[in-house]
Coordinates of C-alpha atoms and ligand atoms in Angstrom, one line a residue:
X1 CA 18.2 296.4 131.7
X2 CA 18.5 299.8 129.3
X3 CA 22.1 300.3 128.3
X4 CA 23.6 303.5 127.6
X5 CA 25.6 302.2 124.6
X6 CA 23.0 300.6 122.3
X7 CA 23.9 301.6 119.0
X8 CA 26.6 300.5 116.1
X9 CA 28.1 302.6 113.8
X10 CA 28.6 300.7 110.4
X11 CA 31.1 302.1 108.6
X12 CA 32.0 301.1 104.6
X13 CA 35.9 301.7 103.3
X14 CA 36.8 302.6 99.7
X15 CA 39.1 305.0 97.7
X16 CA 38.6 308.2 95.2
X17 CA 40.2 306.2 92.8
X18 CA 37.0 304.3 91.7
X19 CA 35.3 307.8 90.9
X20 CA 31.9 309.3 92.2
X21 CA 29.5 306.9 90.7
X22 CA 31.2 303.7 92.1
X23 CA 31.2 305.7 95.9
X24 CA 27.8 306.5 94.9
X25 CA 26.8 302.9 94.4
X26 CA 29.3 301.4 97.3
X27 CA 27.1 304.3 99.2
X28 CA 23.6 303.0 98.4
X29 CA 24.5 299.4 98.5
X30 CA 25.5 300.1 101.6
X31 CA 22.7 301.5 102.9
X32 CA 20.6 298.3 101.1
X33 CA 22.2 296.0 104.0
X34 CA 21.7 298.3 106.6
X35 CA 18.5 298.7 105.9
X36 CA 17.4 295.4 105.0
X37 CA 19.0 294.0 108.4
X38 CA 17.0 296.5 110.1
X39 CA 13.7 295.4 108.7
X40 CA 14.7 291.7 109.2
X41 CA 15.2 292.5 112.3
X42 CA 18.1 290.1 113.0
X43 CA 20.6 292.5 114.8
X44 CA 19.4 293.0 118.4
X45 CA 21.0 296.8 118.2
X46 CA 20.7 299.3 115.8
X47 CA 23.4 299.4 113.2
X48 CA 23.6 303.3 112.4
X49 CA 25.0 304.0 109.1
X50 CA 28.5 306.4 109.0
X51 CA 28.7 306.6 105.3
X52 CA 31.7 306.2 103.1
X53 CA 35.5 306.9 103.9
X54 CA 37.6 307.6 101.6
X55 CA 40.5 309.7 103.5
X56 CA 42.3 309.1 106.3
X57 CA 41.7 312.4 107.8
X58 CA 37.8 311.1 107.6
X59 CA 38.5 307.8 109.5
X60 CA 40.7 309.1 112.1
X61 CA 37.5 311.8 113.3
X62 CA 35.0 308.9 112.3
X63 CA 37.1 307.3 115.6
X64 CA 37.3 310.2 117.5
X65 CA 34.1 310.7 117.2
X66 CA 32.7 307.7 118.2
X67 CA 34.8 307.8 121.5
X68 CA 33.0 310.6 122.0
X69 CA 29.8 309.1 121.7
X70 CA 28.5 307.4 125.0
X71 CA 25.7 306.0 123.0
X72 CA 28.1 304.4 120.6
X73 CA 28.8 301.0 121.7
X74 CA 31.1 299.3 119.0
X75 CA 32.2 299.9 115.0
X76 CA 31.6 297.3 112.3
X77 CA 33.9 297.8 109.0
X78 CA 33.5 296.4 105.6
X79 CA 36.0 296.9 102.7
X80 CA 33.3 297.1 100.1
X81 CA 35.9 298.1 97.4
X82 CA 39.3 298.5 97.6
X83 CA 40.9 301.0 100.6
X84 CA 44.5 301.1 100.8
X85 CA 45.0 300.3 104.8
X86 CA 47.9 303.1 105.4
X87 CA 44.7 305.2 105.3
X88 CA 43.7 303.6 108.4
X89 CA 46.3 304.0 110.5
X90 CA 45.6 307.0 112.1
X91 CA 41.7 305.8 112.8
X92 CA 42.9 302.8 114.3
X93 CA 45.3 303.6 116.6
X94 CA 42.5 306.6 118.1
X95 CA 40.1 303.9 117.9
X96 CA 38.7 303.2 121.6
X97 CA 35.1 301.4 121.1
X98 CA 34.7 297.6 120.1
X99 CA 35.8 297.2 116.4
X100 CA 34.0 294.2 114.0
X101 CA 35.4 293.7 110.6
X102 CA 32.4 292.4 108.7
X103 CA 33.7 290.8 105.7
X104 CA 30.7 290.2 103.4
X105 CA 29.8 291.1 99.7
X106 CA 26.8 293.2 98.0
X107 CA 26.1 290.4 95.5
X108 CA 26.2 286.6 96.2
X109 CA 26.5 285.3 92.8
X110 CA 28.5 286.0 90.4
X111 CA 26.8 286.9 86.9
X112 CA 28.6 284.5 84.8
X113 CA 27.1 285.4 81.1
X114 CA 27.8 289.1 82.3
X115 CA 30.2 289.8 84.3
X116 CA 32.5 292.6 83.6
X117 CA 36.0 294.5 85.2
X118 CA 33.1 296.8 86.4
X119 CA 31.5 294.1 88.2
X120 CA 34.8 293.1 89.3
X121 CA 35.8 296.4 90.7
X122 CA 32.7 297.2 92.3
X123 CA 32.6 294.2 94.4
X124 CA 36.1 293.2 95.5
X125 CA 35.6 292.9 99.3
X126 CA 38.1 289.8 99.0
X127 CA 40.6 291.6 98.5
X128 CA 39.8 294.6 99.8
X129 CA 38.6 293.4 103.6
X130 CA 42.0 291.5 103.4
X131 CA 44.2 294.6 103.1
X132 CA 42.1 296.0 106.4
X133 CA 42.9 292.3 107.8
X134 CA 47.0 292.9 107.4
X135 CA 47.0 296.1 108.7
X136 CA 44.7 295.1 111.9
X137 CA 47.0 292.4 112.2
X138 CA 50.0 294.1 111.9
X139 CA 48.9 296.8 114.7
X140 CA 47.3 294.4 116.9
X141 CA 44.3 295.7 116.5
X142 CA 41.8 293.7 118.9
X143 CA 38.9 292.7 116.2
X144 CA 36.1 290.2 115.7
X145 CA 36.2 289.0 112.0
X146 CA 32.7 287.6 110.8
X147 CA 33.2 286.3 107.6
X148 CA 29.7 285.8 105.7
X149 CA 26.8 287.1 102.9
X150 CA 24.6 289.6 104.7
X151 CA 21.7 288.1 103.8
X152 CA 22.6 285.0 105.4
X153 CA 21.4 284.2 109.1
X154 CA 24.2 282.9 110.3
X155 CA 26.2 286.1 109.8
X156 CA 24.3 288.0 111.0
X157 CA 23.8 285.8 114.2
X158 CA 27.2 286.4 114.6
X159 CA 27.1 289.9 114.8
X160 CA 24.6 290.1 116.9
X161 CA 26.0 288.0 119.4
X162 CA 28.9 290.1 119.3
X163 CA 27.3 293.1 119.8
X164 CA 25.8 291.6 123.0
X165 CA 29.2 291.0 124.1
X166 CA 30.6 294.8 123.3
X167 CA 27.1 296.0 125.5
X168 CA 28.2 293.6 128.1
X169 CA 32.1 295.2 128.1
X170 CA 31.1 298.8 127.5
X171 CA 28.5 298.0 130.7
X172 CA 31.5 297.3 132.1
X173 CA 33.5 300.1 131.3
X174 CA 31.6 302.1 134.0
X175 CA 30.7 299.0 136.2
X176 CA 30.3 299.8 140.2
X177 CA 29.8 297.2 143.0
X178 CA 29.3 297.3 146.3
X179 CA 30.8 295.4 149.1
X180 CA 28.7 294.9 152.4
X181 CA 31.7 293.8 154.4
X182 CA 34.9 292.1 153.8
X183 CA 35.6 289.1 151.8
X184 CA 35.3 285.6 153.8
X185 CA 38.3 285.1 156.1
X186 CA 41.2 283.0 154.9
X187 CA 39.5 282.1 151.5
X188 CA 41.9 282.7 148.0
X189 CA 40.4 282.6 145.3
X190 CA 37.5 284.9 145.9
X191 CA 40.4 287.9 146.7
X192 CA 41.8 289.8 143.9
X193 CA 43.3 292.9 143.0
X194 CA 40.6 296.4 142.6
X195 CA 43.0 298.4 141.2
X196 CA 43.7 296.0 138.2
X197 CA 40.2 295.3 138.4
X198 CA 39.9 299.1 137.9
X199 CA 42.4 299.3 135.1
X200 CA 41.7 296.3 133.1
X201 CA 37.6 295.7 133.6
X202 CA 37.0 299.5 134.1
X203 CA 34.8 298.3 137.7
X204 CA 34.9 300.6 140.7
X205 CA 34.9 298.3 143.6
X206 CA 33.9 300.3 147.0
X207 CA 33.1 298.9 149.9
X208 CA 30.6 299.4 153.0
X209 CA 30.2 298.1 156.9
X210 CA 26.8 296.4 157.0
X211 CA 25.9 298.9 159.4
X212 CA 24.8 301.6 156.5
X213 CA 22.7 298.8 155.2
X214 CA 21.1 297.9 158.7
X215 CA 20.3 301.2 159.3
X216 CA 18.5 301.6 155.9
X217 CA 16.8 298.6 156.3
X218 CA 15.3 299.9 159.7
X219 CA 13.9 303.1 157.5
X220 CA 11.8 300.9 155.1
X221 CA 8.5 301.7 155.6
X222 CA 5.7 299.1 155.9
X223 CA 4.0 300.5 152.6
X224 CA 7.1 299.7 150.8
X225 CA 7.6 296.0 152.4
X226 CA 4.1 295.6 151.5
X227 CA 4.5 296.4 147.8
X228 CA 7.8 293.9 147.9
X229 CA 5.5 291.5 149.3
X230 CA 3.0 292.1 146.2
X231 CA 6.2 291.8 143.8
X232 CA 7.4 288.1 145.3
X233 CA 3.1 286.8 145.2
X234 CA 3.6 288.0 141.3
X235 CA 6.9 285.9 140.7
X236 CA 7.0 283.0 143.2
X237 CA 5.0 280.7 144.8
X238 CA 4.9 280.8 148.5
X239 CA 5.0 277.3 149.5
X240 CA 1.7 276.8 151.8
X241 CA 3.9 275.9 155.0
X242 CA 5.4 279.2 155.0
X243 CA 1.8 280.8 153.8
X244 CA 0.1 278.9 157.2
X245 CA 2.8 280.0 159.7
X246 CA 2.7 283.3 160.6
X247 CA 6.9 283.1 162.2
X248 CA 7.6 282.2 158.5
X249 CA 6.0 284.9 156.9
X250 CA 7.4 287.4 159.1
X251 CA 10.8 285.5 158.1
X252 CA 9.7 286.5 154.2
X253 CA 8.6 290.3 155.4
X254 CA 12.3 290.4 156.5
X255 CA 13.8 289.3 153.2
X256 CA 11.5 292.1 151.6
X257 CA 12.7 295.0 153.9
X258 CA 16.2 293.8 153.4
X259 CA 15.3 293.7 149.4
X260 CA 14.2 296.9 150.2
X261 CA 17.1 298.3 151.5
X262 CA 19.6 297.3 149.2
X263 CA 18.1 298.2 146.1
X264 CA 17.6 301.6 147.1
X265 CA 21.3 301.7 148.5
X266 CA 22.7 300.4 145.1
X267 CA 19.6 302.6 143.0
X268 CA 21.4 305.8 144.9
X269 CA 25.1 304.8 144.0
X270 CA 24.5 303.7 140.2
X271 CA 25.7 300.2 141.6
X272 CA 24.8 297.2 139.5
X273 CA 26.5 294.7 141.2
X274 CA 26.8 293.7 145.2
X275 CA 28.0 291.2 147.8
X276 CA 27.4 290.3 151.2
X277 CA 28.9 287.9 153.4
X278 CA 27.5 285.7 156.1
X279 CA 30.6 286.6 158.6
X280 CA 29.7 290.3 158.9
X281 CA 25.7 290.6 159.3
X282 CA 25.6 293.1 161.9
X283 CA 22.3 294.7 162.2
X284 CA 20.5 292.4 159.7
X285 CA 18.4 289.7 160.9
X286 CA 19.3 287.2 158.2
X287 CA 21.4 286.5 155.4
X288 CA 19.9 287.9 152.7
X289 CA 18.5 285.0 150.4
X290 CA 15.3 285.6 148.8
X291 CA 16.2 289.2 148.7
X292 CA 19.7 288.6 146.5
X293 CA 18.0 286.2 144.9
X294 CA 15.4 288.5 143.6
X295 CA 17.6 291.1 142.5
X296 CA 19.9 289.1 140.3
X297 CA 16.5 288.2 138.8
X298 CA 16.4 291.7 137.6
X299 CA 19.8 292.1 136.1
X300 CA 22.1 292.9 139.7
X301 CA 25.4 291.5 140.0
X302 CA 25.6 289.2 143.0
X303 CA 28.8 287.4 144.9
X304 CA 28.6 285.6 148.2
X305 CA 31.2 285.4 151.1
X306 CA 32.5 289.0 149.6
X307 CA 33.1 287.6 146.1
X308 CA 33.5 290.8 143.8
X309 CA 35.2 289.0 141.1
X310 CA 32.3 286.9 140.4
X311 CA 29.6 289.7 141.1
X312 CA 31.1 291.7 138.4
X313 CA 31.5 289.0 136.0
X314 CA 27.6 288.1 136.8
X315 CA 26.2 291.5 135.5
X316 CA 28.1 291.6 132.5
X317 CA 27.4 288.5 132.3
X318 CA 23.9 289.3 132.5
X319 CA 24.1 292.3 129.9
X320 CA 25.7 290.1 127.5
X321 CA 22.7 287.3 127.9
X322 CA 19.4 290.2 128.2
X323 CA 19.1 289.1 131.7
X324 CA 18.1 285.6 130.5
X325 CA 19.1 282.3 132.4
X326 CA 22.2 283.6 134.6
X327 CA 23.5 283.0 137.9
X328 CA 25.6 282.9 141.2
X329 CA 27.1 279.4 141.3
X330 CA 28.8 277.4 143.1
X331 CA 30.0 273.8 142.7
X332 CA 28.6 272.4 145.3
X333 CA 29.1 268.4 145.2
X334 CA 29.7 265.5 143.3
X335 CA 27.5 262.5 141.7
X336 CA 30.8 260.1 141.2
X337 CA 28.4 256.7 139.5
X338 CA 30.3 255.7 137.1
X339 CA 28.2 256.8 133.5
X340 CA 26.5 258.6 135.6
X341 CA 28.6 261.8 136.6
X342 CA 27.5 264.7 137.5
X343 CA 28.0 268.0 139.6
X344 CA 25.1 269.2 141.5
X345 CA 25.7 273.1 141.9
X346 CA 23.8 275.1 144.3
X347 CA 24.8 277.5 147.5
X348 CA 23.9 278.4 150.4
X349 CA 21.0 280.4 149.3
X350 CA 21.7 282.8 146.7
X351 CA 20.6 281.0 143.3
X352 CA 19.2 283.3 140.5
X353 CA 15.7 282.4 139.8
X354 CA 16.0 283.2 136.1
X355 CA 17.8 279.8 135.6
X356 CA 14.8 277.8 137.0
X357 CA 12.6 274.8 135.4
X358 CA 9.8 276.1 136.8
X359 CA 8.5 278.0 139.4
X360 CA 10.2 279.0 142.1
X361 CA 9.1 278.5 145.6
X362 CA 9.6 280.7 148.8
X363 CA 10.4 278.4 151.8
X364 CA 12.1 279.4 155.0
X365 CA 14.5 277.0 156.7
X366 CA 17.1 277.4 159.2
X367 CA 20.3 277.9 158.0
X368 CA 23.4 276.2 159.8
X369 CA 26.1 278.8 159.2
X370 CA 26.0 282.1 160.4
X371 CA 24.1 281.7 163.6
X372 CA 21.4 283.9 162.3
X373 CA 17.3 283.7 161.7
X374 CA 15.7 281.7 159.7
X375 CA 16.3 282.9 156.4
X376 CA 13.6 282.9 153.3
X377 CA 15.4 281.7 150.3
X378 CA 13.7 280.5 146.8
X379 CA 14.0 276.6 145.8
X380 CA 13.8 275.3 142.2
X381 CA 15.9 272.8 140.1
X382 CA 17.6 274.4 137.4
X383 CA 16.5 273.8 133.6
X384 CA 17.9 271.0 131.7
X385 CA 20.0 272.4 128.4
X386 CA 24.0 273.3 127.5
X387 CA 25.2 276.0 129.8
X388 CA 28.8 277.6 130.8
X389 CA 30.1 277.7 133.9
X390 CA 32.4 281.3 133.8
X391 CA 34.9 281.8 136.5
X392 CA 37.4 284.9 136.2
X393 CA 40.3 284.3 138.7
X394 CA 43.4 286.8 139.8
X395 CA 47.0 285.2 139.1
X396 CA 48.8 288.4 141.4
X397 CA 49.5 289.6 138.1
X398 CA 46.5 289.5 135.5
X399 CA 43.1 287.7 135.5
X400 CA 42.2 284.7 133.6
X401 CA 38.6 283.8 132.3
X402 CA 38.2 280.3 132.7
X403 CA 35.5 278.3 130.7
X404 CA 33.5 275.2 131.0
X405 CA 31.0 274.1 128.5
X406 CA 28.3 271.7 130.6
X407 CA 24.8 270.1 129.9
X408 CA 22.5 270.4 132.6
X409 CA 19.8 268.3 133.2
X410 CA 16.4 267.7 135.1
X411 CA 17.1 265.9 137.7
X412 CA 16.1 262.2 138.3
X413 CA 15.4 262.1 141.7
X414 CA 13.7 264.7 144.2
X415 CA 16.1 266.1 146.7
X416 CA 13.3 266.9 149.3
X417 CA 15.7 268.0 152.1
X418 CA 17.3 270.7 150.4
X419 CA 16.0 273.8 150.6
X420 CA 17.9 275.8 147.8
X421 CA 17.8 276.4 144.1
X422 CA 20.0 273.9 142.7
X423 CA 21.2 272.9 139.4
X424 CA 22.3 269.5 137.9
X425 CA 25.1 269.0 135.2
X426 CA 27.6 267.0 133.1
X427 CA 30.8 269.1 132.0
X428 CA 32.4 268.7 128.7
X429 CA 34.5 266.0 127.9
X430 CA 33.6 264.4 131.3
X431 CA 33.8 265.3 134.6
X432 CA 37.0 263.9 135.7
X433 CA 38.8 265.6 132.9
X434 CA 37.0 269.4 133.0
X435 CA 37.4 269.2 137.0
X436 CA 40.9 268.4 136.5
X437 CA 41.3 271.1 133.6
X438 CA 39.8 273.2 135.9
X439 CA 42.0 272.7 138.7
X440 CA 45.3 273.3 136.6
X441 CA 43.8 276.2 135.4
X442 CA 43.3 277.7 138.8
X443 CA 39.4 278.0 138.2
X444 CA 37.0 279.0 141.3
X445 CA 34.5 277.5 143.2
X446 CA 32.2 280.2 142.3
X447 CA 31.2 280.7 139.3
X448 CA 28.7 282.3 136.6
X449 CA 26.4 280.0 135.2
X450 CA 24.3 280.7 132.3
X451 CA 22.2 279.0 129.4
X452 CA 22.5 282.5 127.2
X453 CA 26.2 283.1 126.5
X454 CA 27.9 281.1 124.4
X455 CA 32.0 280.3 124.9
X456 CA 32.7 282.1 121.6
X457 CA 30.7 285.1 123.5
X458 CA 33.3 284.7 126.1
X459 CA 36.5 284.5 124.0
X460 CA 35.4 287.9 122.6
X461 CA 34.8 289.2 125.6
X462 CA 38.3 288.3 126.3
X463 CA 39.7 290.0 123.7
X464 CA 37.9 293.1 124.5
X465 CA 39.7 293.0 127.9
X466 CA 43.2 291.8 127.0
X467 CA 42.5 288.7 129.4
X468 CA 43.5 284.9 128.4
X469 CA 40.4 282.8 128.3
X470 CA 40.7 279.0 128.6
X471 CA 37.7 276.8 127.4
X472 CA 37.2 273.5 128.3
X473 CA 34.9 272.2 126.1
X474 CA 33.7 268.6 123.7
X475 CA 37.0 268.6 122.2
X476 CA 39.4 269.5 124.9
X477 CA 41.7 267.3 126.8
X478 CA 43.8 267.7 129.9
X479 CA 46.5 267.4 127.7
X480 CA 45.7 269.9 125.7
X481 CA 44.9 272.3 128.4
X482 CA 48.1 271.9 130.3
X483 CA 49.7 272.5 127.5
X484 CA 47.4 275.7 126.8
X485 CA 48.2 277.1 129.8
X486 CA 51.9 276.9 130.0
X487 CA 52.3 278.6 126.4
X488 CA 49.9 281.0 127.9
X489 CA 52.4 281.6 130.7
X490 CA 54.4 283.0 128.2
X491 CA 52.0 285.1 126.4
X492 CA 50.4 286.4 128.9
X493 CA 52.5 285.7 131.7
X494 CA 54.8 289.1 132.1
Ligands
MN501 MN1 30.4 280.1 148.4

């Protein structure tokens, strides 16, 4: 999944005042923490250095010019002395890319037997970070503040999960889908508004009859269904009752000319993300199963029954995790024992295989909506661990991310009869109070569901779009979120 903004720019504030030889040192210590996170190895990006500014003339082109800079996919500030904030002003307000205020010091200790007002001046990121703090505050700047000693893990843990999440919003930035028909007739909450969409998540959301896919999908050539073919023997198992009957495998062949077919479609456009719909499959034999399946496994954004709003969400979703542990989800039904809650989530096919416990196998059974062939799908149980369920839902005036942190676990019983990747989980606090925080917060059936972002991953993600995120987590109650969300309506709400 190569990026084309993969690189920080680290940029250190100071003054004149403190005379060339404190810049000088401010300079090289500077470089010390660049450099030493870079051997360590501990940022997933590069952090690039941008030297020392001292002006605000220099800060507003430092901005300007990392605008400018496709490659440049967020800026992380540190006040390592002293830098009177007016001087940021200008900077600021130009300022366009993802902005972290890293407020950390050179030294760790202080020298007690030693220490000095040179010592003093040289390291007063206390008070220097929080005159950048007022003055971000004051303009509403968006920020992440990641308070912490460079050398320590945690901080820089921090970062780098941020910077996953300003990869996943600049992906965003220049996001395109494509719609192979319509959304499914009547339903709500999988509609939404593209322009907005356009404005606020920077996606371009075009749409296609099936018909340009079917007629694609009658071009592929036998060579390159064979070499599809090749791909699923190297990732899945095909289970021996599709392997011993030849209508089966034909059923397969079908999901690989399909595959086919829409990767080269969405290759063509510069798509990363795509839905389908089982209401409009004109021209296609079945729904596409195995064949969505697969390419959400290699980083494609994927919504059933027309569902943009979550196919969007998925790839930066996926971004944001490195294509690890993602998914199309759907809560599907309900275990209601008492101690024993759980939802089982699954859908009618299209499960990403990069959540799976183990691997996943190829069946082909017939599939009761639709009234098409039997379509090849992939069947695993999901891994146990904590995951998020992610759904991002349109109010008719503004979106809202909405949040629940779940633990999903192996499941106890085999579910023999049903033939689709499937996941089991427990939501935070318990399932009777997420669903129902879920329900007054107007949350989807569909969803994103993934082991590798975590909900502070989302809240900056949030903030990056201007969106309200609500997170229903351990500590939340319905109270609590009730209350959330009508405060929210006024915040957010005009
Ligand atoms: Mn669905």
């Amino acid at each position: 999944m190569k990026q084309t903004a993969d690189k920080f720019w680290f940029v250190t504030g100071s003054q004149h005042l403190y005379g060339p030889e404190t810049l000088s040192q401010v300079s090289q210590q500077s470089r010390q923490i660049i450099q030493a996170l870079a051997q360590r190895a501990t940022l997933p990006y590069p952090l690039v250095d941008h030297g020392v500014l001292t002006t605000s003339d220099a800060i507003r082109r430092l901005f300007l010019e990392a605008n400018a800079d496709d490659s440049c996919a967020g800026v992380v500030v540190w006040m390592h002395t002293f830098s009177p904030a007016q001087m940021w002003i200008a900077g600021l307000s130009s300022n366009r890319k993802p902005l972290l205020h890293w407020h950390t010091q050179f030294h760790r200790e202080i020298p007690w037997d030693r220490i000095d007002m040179d010592f003093m001046n040289l390291n007063q990121a206390a008070h220097g970070d929080r005159e950048f703090g007022f003055m971000s505050t004051r303009m509403k700047v968006p920020r992440k503040v990641v308070v912490g000693h460079w050398q320590d893990k945690d901080s820089a843990r921090r970062i780098g999960s941020w910077m996953h999440v300003a990869v996943g919003w600049s992906e965003s930035q220049h996001l395109r889908l494509a719609r192979f028909g319509d959304n499914m007739r009547n339903v709500a909450v999988t509609e939404g508004d593209k322009v907005e969409a356009g404005i606020r998540l920077g996606w371009s959301v075009e749409g296609f009859g099936v018909g340009d896919l079917a007629e694609r999908v009658l071009k592929i050539s036998q060579a390159e269904v064979a070499a599809q073919m090749d791909r699923y023997h190297e990732r899945y198992v095909i289970a021996e009752g599709v392997r011993q009957d030849a209508f089966k495998m034909d059923q397969v062949r079908g999901q690989a000319r399909i595959e086919c077919a829409i990767r080269s479609f969405l290759e063509e456009g510069h798509f990363s993300a795509f839905t389908t719909t089982f209401e409009d499959l004109h021209g296609l034999d079945q729904l596409p199963g195995l064949a969505a399946q697969d390419l959400m496994a290699d980083g494609y954004g994927f919504g059933a029954e027309g569902d943009w709003k979550t196919s969007g969400l998925l790839r930066v979703l996926k971004v944001m995790a490195r294509g690890q542990a993602t998914s199309f989800m759907e809560d599907y039904t309900y275990h209601l024992v008492p101690g024993e809650e759980r939802v089982l989530g699954a859908h009618m096919l299209e499960v990403c295989p990069t959540i799976a416990s183990g691997p996943p196998r190829v069946e082909v059974h017939p599939l009761s909506i639709g009234g098409k062939s039997d379509p090849a799908r992939l069947v695993f149980d999901g891994r146990p661990g904590s995951a998020l369920t992610v759904s991002l839902v349109d109010l008719g005036h503004r979106f809202r991310l909405v949040v629940n942190q779940v633990e999903a676990y192996a499941p106890d019983h085999p579910m023999p009869n049903l033939p689709v990747g499937r996941v089991l989980w427990r939501p935070y606090p318990s399932l009777t109070e997420a669903a129902e925080a879920w329900i007054y917060a107007g949350g989807a059936h569909h969803t994103v569901f993934t082991y590798a972002v975590s909900p502070e991953q989302i809240e900056d993600l949030a903030t990056l779009f201007g969106l309200e995120s609500v997170v229903i987590g351990p500590q939340s109650s319905v109270s609590q979120i009730r209350q959330q969300l009508q405060w929210g309506e006024r915040v957010w709400g005009c």
